């Protein structure tokens, strides 16, 4: 009787472990799909479809993030609601939102001029900018080995730039700006929300950042992309699919954040780093297959060198903790 009960208990445990693994794999697949999906759809809309309004597109993303974050937290209780404790904390979050807006808008602008494969190669240099900003703003020094591993990160992009047949200087500058702003947001977040009482999980941070981003992007859209709503309505009269593209793309932008939070929660930081590096490579392959943009051996070599540098950087940081 006892042996049978023990066997049943062991079977249930194995089944639970298998179910847990299946759930984690599903989360990772959803994270990859939403990440790569929003990237490719942004590229299609801004470059191939001819929807040349990256600021308005970003505002659509942030509007969806505002609404869906509220639904996920207030209605579905994915995470407990964390309230803001002071006006100072609100201003700190607003500063983060401004940098975040700069990152997303610059990234979307770069997609108008650069193929996704090269965009991802440049984006892989985020650790370099993170280390630079951390040193400048917090005087936080890493071990020399960590800084040495950043050399191939930068060298790879230089090689990839030289071998990129679709290289566009303005697009490259925007992509570098987006990458630097993304790194700056990470460092600022660590500084501004370092107090225990001010720490917010990523879902709650998005809940407060997204509406601020909409408020910041609205005047920028009206001033820099004149009559964008009228032009979008005119486009919709010719092809109503643009409305569905924008709605789906905006919802997908939220699910990028949601799945990133869930994958972070259900895996280790090291697993997340490895998955992040692999995700960039998958995005490159998928984008080349879909958009058929020319890729040279030199370009792929440069990207490979950058990814190898990022992996070495992650290992060096892990050993020096």
Tab-separated table of C-alpha atoms in Angstrom:
chain	number	residue	atom	x	y	z
A	1	UNK	CA	0.000	0.000	0.000
A	2	UNK	CA	2.776	2.402	0.975
A	3	UNK	CA	4.915	1.466	-2.033
A	4	UNK	CA	1.969	2.020	-4.348
A	5	UNK	CA	1.263	5.434	-2.763
A	6	UNK	CA	4.958	6.323	-3.078
A	7	UNK	CA	4.940	5.331	-6.746
A	8	UNK	CA	1.853	7.428	-7.380
A	9	UNK	CA	3.465	10.386	-5.562
A	10	UNK	CA	6.632	10.025	-7.638
A	11	UNK	CA	4.551	9.856	-10.816
A	12	UNK	CA	2.678	13.009	-9.852
A	13	UNK	CA	5.942	14.793	-9.083
A	14	UNK	CA	7.383	13.796	-12.465
A	15	UNK	CA	4.187	14.867	-14.185
A	16	UNK	CA	4.312	18.201	-12.353
A	17	UNK	CA	7.957	18.710	-13.300
A	18	UNK	CA	7.182	17.844	-16.924
A	19	UNK	CA	4.230	20.233	-16.913
A	20	UNK	CA	6.421	22.950	-15.418
A	21	UNK	CA	9.055	22.471	-18.110
A	22	UNK	CA	6.381	22.513	-20.824
A	23	UNK	CA	4.973	25.756	-19.389
A	24	UNK	CA	8.431	27.379	-19.314
A	25	UNK	CA	9.144	26.306	-22.912
A	26	UNK	CA	5.770	27.773	-23.912
A	27	UNK	CA	6.632	31.063	-22.204
A	28	UNK	CA	9.989	31.234	-23.985
A	29	UNK	CA	8.303	30.497	-27.331
A	30	UNK	CA	5.754	33.268	-26.637
A	31	UNK	CA	8.566	35.670	-25.669
A	32	UNK	CA	10.504	34.892	-28.852
A	33	UNK	CA	7.399	35.126	-31.034
A	34	UNK	CA	6.224	38.460	-29.621
A	35	UNK	CA	9.731	39.981	-29.695
A	36	UNK	CA	10.533	38.928	-33.235
A	37	UNK	CA	6.950	39.515	-34.379
A	38	UNK	CA	6.797	43.154	-33.268
A	39	UNK	CA	10.253	43.797	-34.743
A	40	UNK	CA	9.332	42.351	-38.136
A	41	UNK	CA	5.920	44.033	-38.189
A	42	UNK	CA	7.514	47.383	-37.325
A	43	UNK	CA	9.920	46.882	-40.222
A	44	UNK	CA	7.096	45.917	-42.578
A	45	UNK	CA	4.927	48.909	-41.647
A	46	UNK	CA	7.696	51.534	-41.619
A	47	UNK	CA	9.694	50.326	-44.613
A	48	UNK	CA	7.786	47.933	-46.854
A	49	UNK	CA	4.176	49.071	-46.315
A	50	UNK	CA	5.109	52.746	-46.399
A	51	UNK	CA	3.605	53.831	-43.062
A	52	UNK	CA	6.251	56.488	-42.380
A	53	UNK	CA	5.187	57.602	-38.909
A	54	UNK	CA	7.496	56.020	-36.303
A	55	UNK	CA	6.534	58.428	-33.485
A	56	UNK	CA	2.809	57.788	-33.975
A	57	UNK	CA	3.519	54.045	-34.130
A	58	UNK	CA	5.386	54.265	-30.809
A	59	UNK	CA	2.472	56.220	-29.306
A	60	UNK	CA	0.110	53.427	-30.401
A	61	UNK	CA	2.394	50.923	-28.639
A	62	UNK	CA	2.443	52.956	-25.432
A	63	UNK	CA	-1.347	53.462	-25.503
A	64	UNK	CA	-1.845	49.690	-25.734
A	65	UNK	CA	0.700	49.142	-22.942
A	66	UNK	CA	-1.187	51.615	-20.729
A	67	UNK	CA	-4.563	49.922	-21.231
A	68	UNK	CA	-3.378	46.317	-21.161
A	69	UNK	CA	-1.104	46.892	-18.138
A	70	UNK	CA	-4.077	48.217	-16.182
A	71	UNK	CA	-6.250	45.255	-17.232
A	72	UNK	CA	-3.512	42.724	-16.379
A	73	UNK	CA	-2.810	44.193	-12.928
A	74	UNK	CA	-6.138	45.664	-11.781
A	75	UNK	CA	-8.482	43.037	-13.281
A	76	UNK	CA	-6.522	39.810	-13.748
A	77	UNK	CA	-4.156	40.356	-10.783
A	78	UNK	CA	-1.065	39.069	-12.625
A	79	UNK	CA	0.995	40.920	-10.028
A	80	UNK	CA	-0.019	42.954	-6.958
A	81	UNK	CA	-0.553	46.655	-7.656
A	82	UNK	CA	2.335	48.748	-6.327
A	83	UNK	CA	1.319	52.334	-5.605
A	84	UNK	CA	3.547	55.362	-6.071
A	85	UNK	CA	4.823	56.626	-2.724
A	86	UNK	CA	5.714	60.209	-3.549
A	87	UNK	CA	5.736	62.956	-6.156
A	88	UNK	CA	9.520	62.529	-6.389
A	89	UNK	CA	9.080	58.890	-7.363
A	90	UNK	CA	6.628	59.951	-10.083
A	91	UNK	CA	9.183	62.423	-11.503
A	92	UNK	CA	11.832	59.696	-11.491
A	93	UNK	CA	9.519	57.393	-13.451
A	94	UNK	CA	8.748	60.266	-15.845
A	95	UNK	CA	12.488	60.696	-16.485
A	96	UNK	CA	12.784	56.976	-17.229
A	97	UNK	CA	9.775	57.222	-19.531
A	98	UNK	CA	11.400	60.062	-21.484
A	99	UNK	CA	14.564	58.015	-22.069
A	100	UNK	CA	12.456	54.953	-22.916
A	101	UNK	CA	10.494	56.980	-25.504
A	102	UNK	CA	13.756	58.143	-27.065
A	103	UNK	CA	14.943	54.557	-27.315
A	104	UNK	CA	11.787	53.167	-28.933
A	105	UNK	CA	11.265	56.081	-31.340
A	106	UNK	CA	14.912	56.010	-32.454
A	107	UNK	CA	14.725	52.246	-32.923
A	108	UNK	CA	11.564	52.543	-35.033
A	109	UNK	CA	13.102	55.325	-37.138
A	110	UNK	CA	16.190	53.187	-37.770
A	111	UNK	CA	13.974	50.372	-39.104
A	112	UNK	CA	12.892	52.663	-41.934
A	113	UNK	CA	16.463	52.728	-43.241
A	114	UNK	CA	18.203	49.562	-42.014
A	115	UNK	CA	17.451	45.859	-42.413
A	116	UNK	CA	16.456	43.990	-39.254
A	117	UNK	CA	19.623	41.877	-39.398
A	118	UNK	CA	21.912	44.917	-39.134
A	119	UNK	CA	19.587	46.552	-36.605
A	120	UNK	CA	20.015	43.509	-34.361
A	121	UNK	CA	23.786	43.540	-34.805
A	122	UNK	CA	23.963	47.132	-33.569
A	123	UNK	CA	21.462	46.406	-30.778
A	124	UNK	CA	23.739	43.646	-29.474
A	125	UNK	CA	26.193	46.346	-28.323
A	126	UNK	CA	23.861	47.295	-25.429
A	127	UNK	CA	26.301	45.845	-22.812
A	128	UNK	CA	29.005	48.242	-24.056
A	129	UNK	CA	26.821	51.314	-23.510
A	130	UNK	CA	25.542	49.945	-20.199
A	131	UNK	CA	29.113	49.570	-18.918
A	132	UNK	CA	30.020	53.084	-20.113
A	133	UNK	CA	26.983	54.755	-18.500
A	134	UNK	CA	27.401	52.750	-15.290
A	135	UNK	CA	31.011	53.929	-15.043
A	136	UNK	CA	30.170	57.594	-15.809
A	137	UNK	CA	27.096	57.873	-13.605
A	138	UNK	CA	27.915	55.599	-10.670
A	139	UNK	CA	31.725	55.391	-10.947
A	140	UNK	CA	31.153	51.653	-10.764
A	141	UNK	CA	34.200	49.849	-12.057
A	142	UNK	CA	34.175	46.335	-13.391
A	143	UNK	CA	37.163	43.994	-13.520
A	144	UNK	CA	39.538	44.644	-16.412
A	145	UNK	CA	38.583	41.300	-17.960
A	146	UNK	CA	34.974	42.504	-18.230
A	147	UNK	CA	36.048	45.624	-20.136
A	148	UNK	CA	38.316	43.568	-22.407
A	149	UNK	CA	35.347	41.410	-23.456
A	150	UNK	CA	33.630	44.583	-24.739
A	151	UNK	CA	36.300	44.933	-27.456
A	152	UNK	CA	34.824	42.179	-29.679
A	153	UNK	CA	31.312	43.584	-28.999
A	154	UNK	CA	32.274	46.875	-30.671
A	155	UNK	CA	34.684	45.356	-33.207
A	156	UNK	CA	31.949	43.070	-34.527
A	157	UNK	CA	29.651	46.013	-35.298
A	158	UNK	CA	32.495	47.849	-37.060
A	159	UNK	CA	33.085	44.752	-39.215
A	160	UNK	CA	29.343	44.324	-39.841
A	161	UNK	CA	29.001	48.009	-40.828
A	162	UNK	CA	31.743	47.661	-43.417
A	163	UNK	CA	30.097	44.569	-44.872
A	164	UNK	CA	26.482	45.832	-44.823
A	165	UNK	CA	25.230	46.408	-48.401
A	166	UNK	CA	22.164	48.336	-47.125
A	167	UNK	CA	24.131	50.612	-44.782
A	168	UNK	CA	22.474	54.004	-44.213
A	169	UNK	CA	24.298	56.593	-42.084
A	170	UNK	CA	21.202	58.287	-40.601
A	171	UNK	CA	19.596	54.917	-39.853
A	172	UNK	CA	22.852	53.772	-38.226
A	173	UNK	CA	22.977	56.901	-36.021
A	174	UNK	CA	19.364	56.350	-34.954
A	175	UNK	CA	20.076	52.701	-34.174
A	176	UNK	CA	23.130	53.615	-32.076
A	177	UNK	CA	21.004	56.255	-30.302
A	178	UNK	CA	18.280	53.691	-29.568
A	179	UNK	CA	20.818	51.221	-28.187
A	180	UNK	CA	22.505	53.862	-26.025
A	181	UNK	CA	19.122	55.110	-24.706
A	182	UNK	CA	18.098	51.541	-23.842
A	183	UNK	CA	21.314	51.110	-21.846
A	184	UNK	CA	20.878	54.519	-20.181
A	185	UNK	CA	17.352	53.578	-19.078
A	186	UNK	CA	18.715	50.399	-17.441
A	187	UNK	CA	21.375	52.337	-15.513
A	188	UNK	CA	18.975	55.148	-14.552
A	189	UNK	CA	16.421	52.638	-13.342
A	190	UNK	CA	19.025	51.140	-11.019
A	191	UNK	CA	19.934	54.590	-9.675
A	192	UNK	CA	16.519	56.264	-9.451
A	193	UNK	CA	14.565	53.314	-8.077
A	194	UNK	CA	17.312	51.901	-5.858
A	195	UNK	CA	15.514	52.563	-2.551
A	196	UNK	CA	13.631	49.521	-1.268
A	197	UNK	CA	10.470	51.610	-0.907
A	198	UNK	CA	10.670	52.759	-4.555
A	199	UNK	CA	11.425	49.459	-6.275
A	200	UNK	CA	8.774	48.418	-8.776
A	201	UNK	CA	8.565	45.160	-10.699
A	202	UNK	CA	8.701	45.565	-14.472
A	203	UNK	CA	4.915	45.169	-14.880
A	204	UNK	CA	4.096	47.968	-12.431
A	205	UNK	CA	6.875	50.148	-13.838
A	206	UNK	CA	5.336	49.784	-17.318
A	207	UNK	CA	1.892	50.617	-15.867
A	208	UNK	CA	3.198	54.020	-14.733
A	209	UNK	CA	5.689	54.671	-17.547
A	210	UNK	CA	3.375	53.987	-20.502
A	211	UNK	CA	0.782	56.750	-19.840
A	212	UNK	CA	3.593	59.269	-19.265
A	213	UNK	CA	5.099	58.133	-22.582
A	214	UNK	CA	1.769	58.767	-24.357
A	215	UNK	CA	1.617	62.294	-22.916
A	216	UNK	CA	5.201	62.944	-24.072
A	217	UNK	CA	4.705	61.433	-27.533
A	218	UNK	CA	1.406	63.140	-28.361
A	219	UNK	CA	2.829	66.679	-28.906
A	220	UNK	CA	5.875	65.196	-30.679
A	221	UNK	CA	3.550	63.315	-33.035
A	222	UNK	CA	1.376	66.378	-33.734
A	223	UNK	CA	4.403	68.616	-34.315
A	224	UNK	CA	6.734	66.261	-36.225
A	225	UNK	CA	4.215	64.060	-38.063
A	226	UNK	CA	1.642	66.598	-39.185
A	227	UNK	CA	-1.924	65.361	-39.728
A	228	UNK	CA	-0.851	61.770	-39.062
A	229	UNK	CA	-4.368	60.778	-37.915
A	230	UNK	CA	-5.936	62.146	-41.107
A	231	UNK	CA	-3.304	60.395	-43.233
A	232	UNK	CA	-3.880	57.123	-41.365
A	233	UNK	CA	-7.647	57.392	-41.926
A	234	UNK	CA	-6.999	58.063	-45.620
A	235	UNK	CA	-4.755	54.973	-45.745
A	236	UNK	CA	-7.457	52.919	-44.021
A	237	UNK	CA	-10.003	53.953	-46.670
A	238	UNK	CA	-7.686	52.536	-49.323
A	239	UNK	CA	-6.658	49.470	-47.315
A	240	UNK	CA	-8.467	48.773	-44.018
A	241	UNK	CA	-5.826	46.193	-43.090
A	242	UNK	CA	-3.636	49.047	-41.789
A	243	UNK	CA	-5.996	49.392	-38.774
A	244	UNK	CA	-5.644	45.688	-37.960
A	245	UNK	CA	-1.873	45.907	-38.432
A	246	UNK	CA	-1.657	48.809	-35.964
A	247	UNK	CA	-3.947	47.144	-33.406
A	248	UNK	CA	-2.144	43.797	-33.585
A	249	UNK	CA	1.285	45.443	-33.545
A	250	UNK	CA	0.379	47.572	-30.512
A	251	UNK	CA	-0.957	44.586	-28.558
A	252	UNK	CA	2.135	42.610	-29.517
A	253	UNK	CA	4.316	45.406	-28.108
A	254	UNK	CA	2.634	44.887	-24.730
A	255	UNK	CA	3.046	41.111	-24.855
A	256	UNK	CA	6.784	41.605	-25.385
A	257	UNK	CA	6.886	43.188	-21.914
A	258	UNK	CA	4.495	40.677	-20.358
A	259	UNK	CA	6.337	37.598	-21.640
A	260	UNK	CA	9.719	39.119	-20.740
A	261	UNK	CA	8.488	39.532	-17.143
A	262	UNK	CA	7.135	35.963	-17.011
A	263	UNK	CA	10.280	34.410	-18.529
A	264	UNK	CA	12.416	36.371	-16.038
A	265	UNK	CA	10.216	35.071	-13.209
A	266	UNK	CA	10.346	31.416	-14.305
A	267	UNK	CA	14.006	31.131	-15.349
A	268	UNK	CA	17.384	32.146	-13.951
A	269	UNK	CA	19.197	35.385	-14.935
A	270	UNK	CA	21.855	33.305	-16.733
A	271	UNK	CA	19.201	31.459	-18.758
A	272	UNK	CA	17.648	34.803	-19.660
A	273	UNK	CA	21.001	36.123	-20.925
A	274	UNK	CA	21.586	33.028	-23.075
A	275	UNK	CA	18.029	33.169	-24.439
A	276	UNK	CA	18.406	36.885	-25.177
A	277	UNK	CA	21.581	36.309	-27.189
A	278	UNK	CA	19.976	33.459	-29.127
A	279	UNK	CA	16.837	35.564	-29.759
A	280	UNK	CA	18.852	38.152	-31.671
A	281	UNK	CA	20.322	35.445	-33.904
A	282	UNK	CA	16.871	33.938	-34.538
A	283	UNK	CA	15.494	37.407	-35.423
A	284	UNK	CA	18.314	37.892	-37.940
A	285	UNK	CA	17.650	34.548	-39.667
A	286	UNK	CA	13.860	35.045	-39.759
A	287	UNK	CA	14.141	38.619	-41.075
A	288	UNK	CA	16.526	37.584	-43.875
A	289	UNK	CA	14.144	34.769	-44.885
A	290	UNK	CA	11.118	37.109	-44.926
A	291	UNK	CA	12.528	40.361	-46.325
A	292	UNK	CA	15.256	38.783	-48.481
A	293	UNK	CA	17.671	41.613	-47.655
A	294	UNK	CA	21.196	40.901	-48.918
A	295	UNK	CA	23.614	39.636	-46.259
A	296	UNK	CA	27.355	39.371	-46.838
A	297	UNK	CA	29.825	36.965	-45.254
A	298	UNK	CA	31.579	39.990	-43.730
A	299	UNK	CA	28.312	41.189	-42.183
A	300	UNK	CA	27.535	37.775	-40.665
A	301	UNK	CA	31.121	37.500	-39.395
A	302	UNK	CA	30.794	40.889	-37.694
A	303	UNK	CA	27.507	39.942	-36.069
A	304	UNK	CA	28.986	36.626	-34.868
A	305	UNK	CA	31.953	38.448	-33.317
A	306	UNK	CA	29.579	40.825	-31.495
A	307	UNK	CA	27.422	37.980	-30.132
A	308	UNK	CA	30.552	36.101	-29.019
A	309	UNK	CA	31.700	39.265	-27.220
A	310	UNK	CA	28.320	39.603	-25.477
A	311	UNK	CA	28.530	35.972	-24.297
A	312	UNK	CA	32.071	36.528	-22.969
A	313	UNK	CA	30.936	39.747	-21.267
A	314	UNK	CA	28.074	37.906	-19.541
A	315	UNK	CA	30.470	35.170	-18.351
A	316	UNK	CA	33.000	37.727	-17.067
A	317	UNK	CA	30.291	39.613	-15.141
A	318	UNK	CA	28.994	36.382	-13.636
A	319	UNK	CA	32.476	35.350	-12.423
A	320	UNK	CA	33.195	38.737	-10.875
A	321	UNK	CA	29.993	38.857	-8.797
